[in-house]
């Protein structure tokens, strides 16, 4: 993907430090950026996913929806595809909003305290301690699976550009959905996710079970999966299958098969199904989210355990991101391989499924590999 003209590059970067609600995203295997932008005011706040029924816009939903941290829906006052149309839309928008001038230099980042980053050894020790609290109830068979995530903060490089990072991700990860999203209430998020939670149009719909992780072997995809990875994927597939059958008909499956995502591969199963009524997409999402791929089984018990036990707030990591339109195309993803930008700091997130025979060392390494998806486009 090419970089837009400098003037528009600066303008989009400046939006991430202003009260503008916008999302820029690119779907897998395309080279077309899509801009969704709200003219003014706050986005729509939703305290539960069922409130999405018959709604249209760009969604950013957290792992845990609460009154204090609702999902946000950016109203699609402006929708533009490809850089030429985006350029025209920004010109017209800037004309209506005189405080933003096309061609003005990018605003300087906020002055914030330097990032105090613990050493990798300290981070691993903290992770191992939390892992011990996850593995015990698994071995005692209180859970079939739990997902343990972690976060790490990095100082942003000098002259950091959110848009340049978005474009780098687009060029580096053609198989993933790439996003740059900002609202005053959520802050700025950049992500590169391989996992669809719900997509489709009219009667034809699609979701996936995605679990199990291995690193690429150079440019060769490994195909020999451990029992642990196969079991993890089977748990997710079983849950997705049962959920889809509640809402859809004519269910077909493909997989599990090995699918590449950046320098990692996962086990993936595609589920295609028919929906007679698209007025209740919120109900389907309420049932699907969070999937066992980011939570665990049994779902409700695992969800509560994670909220009580993980030492950090996931915020919008492992939530939902993307476009929803009950009368058109919907493309919603799980917000994985992502980072939250605040001032001069990027907070990266990653997680992995824990089963009774998991080990702290192997799970730590998996989170490192997943975080490298964002580190590589930041050059940190």
Tab-separated table of C-alpha atoms in Angstrom:
chain	number	residue	atom	x	y	z
A	1	UNK	CA	0.000	0.000	0.000
A	2	UNK	CA	1.282	3.438	-0.953
A	3	UNK	CA	1.535	6.355	1.455
A	4	UNK	CA	-0.896	9.218	0.754
A	5	UNK	CA	0.308	12.743	0.085
A	6	UNK	CA	2.116	14.340	3.028
A	7	UNK	CA	-0.676	16.826	3.685
A	8	UNK	CA	-3.260	14.083	4.220
A	9	UNK	CA	-0.778	11.944	6.090
A	10	UNK	CA	-0.287	14.776	8.594
A	11	UNK	CA	-4.019	15.397	8.861
A	12	UNK	CA	-4.854	11.758	9.682
A	13	UNK	CA	-2.032	11.629	12.235
A	14	UNK	CA	-3.361	14.801	13.870
A	15	UNK	CA	-6.808	13.198	14.254
A	16	UNK	CA	-5.328	10.757	16.789
A	17	UNK	CA	-4.584	13.689	19.095
A	18	UNK	CA	-7.908	15.443	18.670
A	19	UNK	CA	-11.587	14.914	19.341
A	20	UNK	CA	-12.156	13.199	15.994
A	21	UNK	CA	-13.892	9.802	15.784
A	22	UNK	CA	-12.523	7.820	12.849
A	23	UNK	CA	-11.364	4.400	11.730
A	24	UNK	CA	-9.059	3.515	8.866
A	25	UNK	CA	-8.952	-0.164	7.994
A	26	UNK	CA	-7.979	-2.634	5.307
A	27	UNK	CA	-9.480	-6.066	4.810
A	28	UNK	CA	-7.317	-9.146	4.105
A	29	UNK	CA	-5.983	-9.637	0.569
A	30	UNK	CA	-6.966	-6.160	-0.577
A	31	UNK	CA	-4.930	-3.010	-1.126
A	32	UNK	CA	-7.823	-0.632	-0.475
A	33	UNK	CA	-7.921	1.508	2.674
A	34	UNK	CA	-11.407	2.339	3.958
A	35	UNK	CA	-12.098	5.465	6.020
A	36	UNK	CA	-15.104	5.683	8.347
A	37	UNK	CA	-15.500	9.063	10.010
A	38	UNK	CA	-18.011	10.834	12.190
A	39	UNK	CA	-18.708	14.484	11.381
A	40	UNK	CA	-18.778	15.661	14.990
A	41	UNK	CA	-19.806	14.762	18.508
A	42	UNK	CA	-19.376	11.584	20.493
A	43	UNK	CA	-19.782	8.093	19.061
A	44	UNK	CA	-22.721	5.926	20.066
A	45	UNK	CA	-22.054	4.198	23.402
A	46	UNK	CA	-23.407	0.671	23.927
A	47	UNK	CA	-23.408	-1.075	27.304
A	48	UNK	CA	-24.173	-4.467	25.748
A	49	UNK	CA	-23.752	-6.038	22.334
A	50	UNK	CA	-27.457	-6.708	21.863
A	51	UNK	CA	-27.849	-2.945	21.489
A	52	UNK	CA	-26.113	-3.347	18.111
A	53	UNK	CA	-29.266	-4.799	16.581
A	54	UNK	CA	-30.111	-2.837	13.413
A	55	UNK	CA	-27.132	-0.515	13.982
A	56	UNK	CA	-24.583	0.488	11.327
A	57	UNK	CA	-21.062	1.873	11.744
A	58	UNK	CA	-17.530	1.028	12.824
A	59	UNK	CA	-17.453	-0.880	16.105
A	60	UNK	CA	-14.801	-1.010	18.819
A	61	UNK	CA	-15.957	-3.161	21.738
A	62	UNK	CA	-13.891	-4.013	24.847
A	63	UNK	CA	-13.266	-7.475	26.264
A	64	UNK	CA	-15.510	-6.551	29.202
A	65	UNK	CA	-18.420	-4.228	28.459
A	66	UNK	CA	-19.508	-2.100	31.403
A	67	UNK	CA	-21.330	1.178	31.919
A	68	UNK	CA	-17.946	2.778	32.542
A	69	UNK	CA	-16.358	1.165	29.471
A	70	UNK	CA	-19.008	0.641	26.809
A	71	UNK	CA	-18.566	-0.410	23.233
A	72	UNK	CA	-18.362	2.523	20.820
A	73	UNK	CA	-19.898	2.784	17.372
A	74	UNK	CA	-18.445	5.426	15.074
A	75	UNK	CA	-21.281	6.869	13.010
A	76	UNK	CA	-20.586	6.508	9.269
A	77	UNK	CA	-21.179	10.120	8.289
A	78	UNK	CA	-18.249	9.730	5.901
A	79	UNK	CA	-17.263	6.452	4.260
A	80	UNK	CA	-14.536	6.544	1.608
A	81	UNK	CA	-12.687	3.758	-0.207
A	82	UNK	CA	-9.107	4.110	-1.592
A	83	UNK	CA	-6.761	7.065	-1.177
A	84	UNK	CA	-8.238	9.225	-3.946
A	85	UNK	CA	-11.727	9.124	-2.467
A	86	UNK	CA	-10.328	9.486	1.061
A	87	UNK	CA	-8.410	12.571	-0.085
A	88	UNK	CA	-11.575	14.120	-1.514
A	89	UNK	CA	-13.563	13.289	1.632
A	90	UNK	CA	-10.900	14.871	3.858
A	91	UNK	CA	-10.808	17.991	1.700
A	92	UNK	CA	-14.579	18.407	2.023
A	93	UNK	CA	-14.513	17.617	5.739
A	94	UNK	CA	-11.716	20.122	6.390
A	95	UNK	CA	-13.648	22.796	4.536
A	96	UNK	CA	-16.576	22.274	6.910
A	97	UNK	CA	-14.300	22.158	9.972
A	98	UNK	CA	-12.103	25.227	9.658
A	99	UNK	CA	-9.990	24.396	12.719
A	100	UNK	CA	-8.399	21.573	10.703
A	101	UNK	CA	-6.387	22.724	7.742
A	102	UNK	CA	-5.247	20.310	5.048
A	103	UNK	CA	-1.520	20.806	4.697
A	104	UNK	CA	-0.888	21.918	8.270
A	105	UNK	CA	2.032	20.147	9.909
A	106	UNK	CA	1.353	17.230	12.233
A	107	UNK	CA	0.791	18.210	15.820
A	108	UNK	CA	3.532	17.221	18.217
A	109	UNK	CA	2.865	14.307	20.563
A	110	UNK	CA	1.765	15.065	24.081
A	111	UNK	CA	4.541	15.494	26.608
A	112	UNK	CA	4.449	12.501	28.909
A	113	UNK	CA	6.766	10.990	31.457
A	114	UNK	CA	9.352	8.553	30.077
A	115	UNK	CA	8.187	4.947	29.929
A	116	UNK	CA	9.491	2.891	32.823
A	117	UNK	CA	9.761	-0.511	31.249
A	118	UNK	CA	10.570	-3.542	33.396
A	119	UNK	CA	13.204	-5.901	32.102
A	120	UNK	CA	12.185	-8.990	30.158
A	121	UNK	CA	13.251	-11.074	33.153
A	122	UNK	CA	10.948	-9.099	35.471
A	123	UNK	CA	8.058	-9.341	33.017
A	124	UNK	CA	8.535	-13.086	32.668
A	125	UNK	CA	8.613	-13.523	36.433
A	126	UNK	CA	5.288	-11.682	36.740
A	127	UNK	CA	3.820	-13.737	33.921
A	128	UNK	CA	5.005	-16.999	35.498
A	129	UNK	CA	3.436	-16.051	38.816
A	130	UNK	CA	0.094	-15.362	37.116
A	131	UNK	CA	0.441	-18.538	35.061
A	132	UNK	CA	0.691	-20.541	38.300
A	133	UNK	CA	-2.689	-19.156	39.375
A	134	UNK	CA	-4.207	-20.185	36.025
A	135	UNK	CA	-2.748	-23.678	35.781
A	136	UNK	CA	-3.871	-24.842	39.227
A	137	UNK	CA	-7.661	-24.776	38.596
A	138	UNK	CA	-7.032	-26.334	35.173
A	139	UNK	CA	-5.195	-29.261	36.737
A	140	UNK	CA	-8.021	-29.540	39.266
A	141	UNK	CA	-10.450	-29.732	36.288
A	142	UNK	CA	-12.389	-26.605	37.247
A	143	UNK	CA	-11.860	-25.416	33.668
A	144	UNK	CA	-11.230	-27.099	30.331
A	145	UNK	CA	-9.322	-24.086	29.014
A	146	UNK	CA	-8.282	-20.595	30.145
A	147	UNK	CA	-6.713	-17.763	28.159
A	148	UNK	CA	-3.957	-15.819	29.887
A	149	UNK	CA	-2.956	-12.487	28.371
A	150	UNK	CA	-0.334	-9.910	29.237
A	151	UNK	CA	0.629	-6.393	28.225
A	152	UNK	CA	3.916	-4.564	27.872
A	153	UNK	CA	4.703	-0.874	27.375
A	154	UNK	CA	7.222	0.495	24.886
A	155	UNK	CA	8.399	4.025	24.243
A	156	UNK	CA	7.423	5.082	20.743
A	157	UNK	CA	10.293	5.855	18.369
A	158	UNK	CA	11.032	9.504	17.507
A	159	UNK	CA	8.739	11.056	14.893
A	160	UNK	CA	6.288	8.191	15.304
A	161	UNK	CA	3.421	8.275	12.808
A	162	UNK	CA	0.245	6.235	13.427
A	163	UNK	CA	-0.619	6.308	9.726
A	164	UNK	CA	2.866	5.194	8.639
A	165	UNK	CA	2.598	2.320	11.138
A	166	UNK	CA	-0.817	1.375	9.733
A	167	UNK	CA	0.604	1.320	6.196
A	168	UNK	CA	3.616	-0.719	7.332
A	169	UNK	CA	1.227	-3.263	8.859
A	170	UNK	CA	-0.806	-3.380	5.623
A	171	UNK	CA	2.324	-4.108	3.618
A	172	UNK	CA	3.702	-6.629	6.112
A	173	UNK	CA	0.531	-8.620	6.821
A	174	UNK	CA	-1.615	-9.095	3.692
A	175	UNK	CA	-3.597	-11.933	5.329
A	176	UNK	CA	-4.835	-9.850	8.251
A	177	UNK	CA	-7.392	-7.138	8.875
A	178	UNK	CA	-5.405	-3.965	9.683
A	179	UNK	CA	-6.954	-1.110	11.647
A	180	UNK	CA	-6.190	2.363	12.962
A	181	UNK	CA	-9.036	3.573	15.149
A	182	UNK	CA	-9.468	6.625	17.378
A	183	UNK	CA	-12.175	8.173	19.515
A	184	UNK	CA	-11.677	10.495	22.496
A	185	UNK	CA	-13.138	7.856	24.832
A	186	UNK	CA	-11.134	4.845	23.580
A	187	UNK	CA	-7.891	6.529	22.597
A	188	UNK	CA	-5.944	5.271	19.592
A	189	UNK	CA	-5.615	1.595	18.673
A	190	UNK	CA	-3.627	-0.056	15.899
A	191	UNK	CA	-4.174	-3.726	15.188
A	192	UNK	CA	-3.440	-6.585	12.835
A	193	UNK	CA	-5.845	-9.443	13.438
A	194	UNK	CA	-6.421	-12.764	11.670
A	195	UNK	CA	-9.639	-13.779	13.457
A	196	UNK	CA	-13.137	-13.109	12.113
A	197	UNK	CA	-15.905	-13.177	14.693
A	198	UNK	CA	-18.764	-12.476	12.256
A	199	UNK	CA	-18.885	-11.521	8.598
A	200	UNK	CA	-21.399	-11.746	5.801
A	201	UNK	CA	-24.286	-10.137	3.981
A	202	UNK	CA	-27.928	-10.951	3.261
A	203	UNK	CA	-28.314	-14.672	4.127
A	204	UNK	CA	-24.682	-15.829	3.770
A	205	UNK	CA	-22.574	-15.599	6.948
A	206	UNK	CA	-19.215	-16.747	8.215
A	207	UNK	CA	-17.289	-17.146	11.454
A	208	UNK	CA	-14.158	-19.068	12.424
A	209	UNK	CA	-12.592	-21.097	15.187
A	210	UNK	CA	-8.961	-20.027	15.442
A	211	UNK	CA	-6.691	-21.525	18.094
A	212	UNK	CA	-3.310	-23.164	18.427
A	213	UNK	CA	-0.112	-21.322	17.554
A	214	UNK	CA	3.280	-22.188	16.054
A	215	UNK	CA	5.995	-19.981	14.550
A	216	UNK	CA	6.751	-20.084	10.836
A	217	UNK	CA	9.892	-22.001	9.840
A	218	UNK	CA	11.350	-19.365	7.573
A	219	UNK	CA	8.804	-19.273	4.740
A	220	UNK	CA	7.707	-22.866	5.354
A	221	UNK	CA	4.436	-23.470	7.202
A	222	UNK	CA	4.713	-26.166	9.877
A	223	UNK	CA	1.877	-28.692	9.827
A	224	UNK	CA	2.631	-31.099	12.688
A	225	UNK	CA	0.417	-29.954	15.548
A	226	UNK	CA	0.814	-30.999	19.183
A	227	UNK	CA	-2.010	-32.638	21.093
A	228	UNK	CA	-2.328	-29.471	23.194
A	229	UNK	CA	-2.878	-27.277	20.123
A	230	UNK	CA	-5.344	-29.723	18.594
A	231	UNK	CA	-7.345	-29.922	21.820
A	232	UNK	CA	-7.410	-26.141	22.174
A	233	UNK	CA	-8.723	-25.724	18.645
A	234	UNK	CA	-11.321	-28.454	19.161
A	235	UNK	CA	-12.680	-26.683	22.256
A	236	UNK	CA	-13.117	-23.437	20.330
A	237	UNK	CA	-14.666	-25.211	17.346
A	238	UNK	CA	-17.150	-27.038	19.550
A	239	UNK	CA	-18.344	-23.787	21.127
A	240	UNK	CA	-18.638	-21.923	17.808
A	241	UNK	CA	-20.549	-24.832	16.276
A	242	UNK	CA	-23.123	-24.907	19.108
A	243	UNK	CA	-23.558	-21.134	19.067
A	244	UNK	CA	-24.021	-20.844	15.313
A	245	UNK	CA	-26.677	-23.577	15.351
A	246	UNK	CA	-28.784	-21.422	17.695
A	247	UNK	CA	-29.069	-18.679	15.095
A	248	UNK	CA	-28.257	-20.105	11.666
A	249	UNK	CA	-29.157	-22.954	9.353
A	250	UNK	CA	-27.372	-24.888	6.598
A	251	UNK	CA	-24.118	-24.969	8.587
A	252	UNK	CA	-21.035	-26.149	6.700
A	253	UNK	CA	-17.481	-26.502	7.991
A	254	UNK	CA	-14.030	-26.452	6.485
A	255	UNK	CA	-11.085	-27.509	8.615
A	256	UNK	CA	-9.289	-27.529	10.864
A	257	UNK	CA	-6.411	-26.524	8.604
A	258	UNK	CA	-3.167	-24.607	9.051
A	259	UNK	CA	-3.508	-20.873	8.352
A	260	UNK	CA	-0.715	-18.313	8.317
A	261	UNK	CA	-0.893	-14.989	10.180
A	262	UNK	CA	2.317	-12.988	9.816
A	263	UNK	CA	5.184	-15.083	11.162
A	264	UNK	CA	2.802	-17.403	13.008
A	265	UNK	CA	0.423	-20.168	11.987
A	266	UNK	CA	-2.829	-21.239	13.640
A	267	UNK	CA	-5.336	-24.038	13.362
A	268	UNK	CA	-8.466	-22.709	11.729
A	269	UNK	CA	-11.974	-23.954	10.983
A	270	UNK	CA	-14.381	-21.960	8.811
A	271	UNK	CA	-18.096	-22.062	9.593
A	272	UNK	CA	-20.504	-20.914	6.881
A	273	UNK	CA	-24.203	-20.635	7.652
A	274	UNK	CA	-27.476	-19.051	6.588
A	275	UNK	CA	-29.239	-16.253	8.483
A	276	UNK	CA	-32.842	-15.521	7.591
A	277	UNK	CA	-32.954	-12.402	9.767
A	278	UNK	CA	-30.089	-9.899	9.996
A	279	UNK	CA	-31.941	-7.564	12.381
A	280	UNK	CA	-30.449	-9.345	15.408
A	281	UNK	CA	-26.703	-9.410	14.745
A	282	UNK	CA	-26.206	-7.986	18.229
A	283	UNK	CA	-27.752	-11.100	19.767
A	284	UNK	CA	-25.343	-13.330	17.843
A	285	UNK	CA	-22.357	-11.239	18.902
A	286	UNK	CA	-23.529	-11.250	22.512
A	287	UNK	CA	-23.520	-15.051	22.385
A	288	UNK	CA	-20.200	-15.398	20.549
A	289	UNK	CA	-18.178	-12.841	22.515
A	290	UNK	CA	-15.863	-13.594	24.131
A	291	UNK	CA	-15.131	-16.810	22.266
A	292	UNK	CA	-13.103	-19.571	23.970
A	293	UNK	CA	-10.206	-18.455	21.763
A	294	UNK	CA	-9.780	-15.381	23.997
A	295	UNK	CA	-11.557	-16.523	27.162
A	296	UNK	CA	-11.929	-20.216	28.047
A	297	UNK	CA	-14.401	-22.949	28.937
A	298	UNK	CA	-16.829	-23.076	30.619
A	299	UNK	CA	-17.236	-19.603	29.169
A	300	UNK	CA	-18.969	-17.645	31.957
A	301	UNK	CA	-16.845	-19.143	34.744
A	302	UNK	CA	-13.643	-18.603	32.736
A	303	UNK	CA	-14.656	-15.023	31.969
A	304	UNK	CA	-15.146	-14.210	35.660
A	305	UNK	CA	-11.883	-15.936	36.608
A	306	UNK	CA	-9.906	-13.915	34.053
A	307	UNK	CA	-11.381	-10.622	35.246
A	308	UNK	CA	-10.502	-11.499	38.845
A	309	UNK	CA	-7.053	-12.965	38.209
A	310	UNK	CA	-5.285	-11.232	35.335
A	311	UNK	CA	-3.159	-8.384	36.766
A	312	UNK	CA	-3.984	-5.927	33.977
A	313	UNK	CA	-7.055	-4.548	32.223
A	314	UNK	CA	-7.410	-5.880	28.672
A	315	UNK	CA	-9.327	-2.747	27.616
A	316	UNK	CA	-10.167	-3.280	23.929
A	317	UNK	CA	-7.695	-6.115	23.392
A	318	UNK	CA	-9.605	-9.341	22.598
A	319	UNK	CA	-12.764	-7.313	22.066
A	320	UNK	CA	-14.460	-6.755	18.698
A	321	UNK	CA	-13.435	-4.382	15.923
A	322	UNK	CA	-14.791	-3.701	12.456
A	323	UNK	CA	-17.716	-2.714	10.279
A	324	UNK	CA	-21.324	-3.717	10.981
A	325	UNK	CA	-24.217	-3.171	8.595
A	326	UNK	CA	-27.304	-5.422	8.827
A	327	UNK	CA	-28.442	-4.281	5.375
A	328	UNK	CA	-25.048	-4.559	3.683
A	329	UNK	CA	-21.663	-6.179	4.314
A	330	UNK	CA	-20.508	-6.881	7.874
A	331	UNK	CA	-16.822	-7.582	8.628
A	332	UNK	CA	-16.167	-7.906	12.368
A	333	UNK	CA	-12.951	-9.255	13.875
A	334	UNK	CA	-11.537	-10.155	17.275
A	335	UNK	CA	-9.107	-7.361	18.209
A	336	UNK	CA	-5.861	-9.342	18.457
A	337	UNK	CA	-2.196	-8.396	17.808
A	338	UNK	CA	-2.950	-4.836	18.795
A	339	UNK	CA	-1.537	-1.864	20.665
A	340	UNK	CA	-2.929	1.137	22.488
A	341	UNK	CA	-1.215	4.497	21.910
A	342	UNK	CA	-1.030	7.014	24.729
A	343	UNK	CA	1.276	10.015	24.391
A	344	UNK	CA	4.756	8.621	23.708
A	345	UNK	CA	3.876	5.079	24.766
A	346	UNK	CA	2.544	2.004	22.983
A	347	UNK	CA	1.040	-0.748	25.132
A	348	UNK	CA	1.138	-4.093	23.335
A	349	UNK	CA	-1.151	-7.025	24.173
A	350	UNK	CA	-0.993	-10.767	23.556
A	351	UNK	CA	-2.388	-13.932	25.061
A	352	UNK	CA	-2.543	-17.674	24.702
A	353	UNK	CA	-4.738	-20.614	25.566
A	354	UNK	CA	-3.757	-22.564	28.689
A	355	UNK	CA	-4.582	-26.249	29.082
A	356	UNK	CA	-3.659	-28.579	31.983
A	357	UNK	CA	-0.425	-29.704	30.283
A	358	UNK	CA	0.715	-26.189	29.295
A	359	UNK	CA	4.054	-24.851	30.550
A	360	UNK	CA	4.901	-21.284	31.525
A	361	UNK	CA	8.005	-21.164	29.310
A	362	UNK	CA	6.221	-22.252	26.136
A	363	UNK	CA	3.254	-19.944	26.752
A	364	UNK	CA	5.552	-16.989	27.474
A	365	UNK	CA	7.355	-17.626	24.198
A	366	UNK	CA	4.042	-17.723	22.342
A	367	UNK	CA	3.075	-14.288	23.696
A	368	UNK	CA	6.498	-12.956	22.698
A	369	UNK	CA	5.988	-14.179	19.141
A	370	UNK	CA	2.516	-12.633	18.992
A	371	UNK	CA	3.777	-9.291	20.310
A	372	UNK	CA	6.455	-9.326	17.622
A	373	UNK	CA	3.644	-8.700	15.116
A	374	UNK	CA	3.359	-5.182	16.523
A	375	UNK	CA	7.012	-4.765	17.491
A	376	UNK	CA	8.106	-5.416	13.923
A	377	UNK	CA	6.039	-2.562	12.519
A	378	UNK	CA	7.228	-0.243	15.288
A	379	UNK	CA	10.895	-1.207	14.861
A	380	UNK	CA	11.296	-1.711	18.627
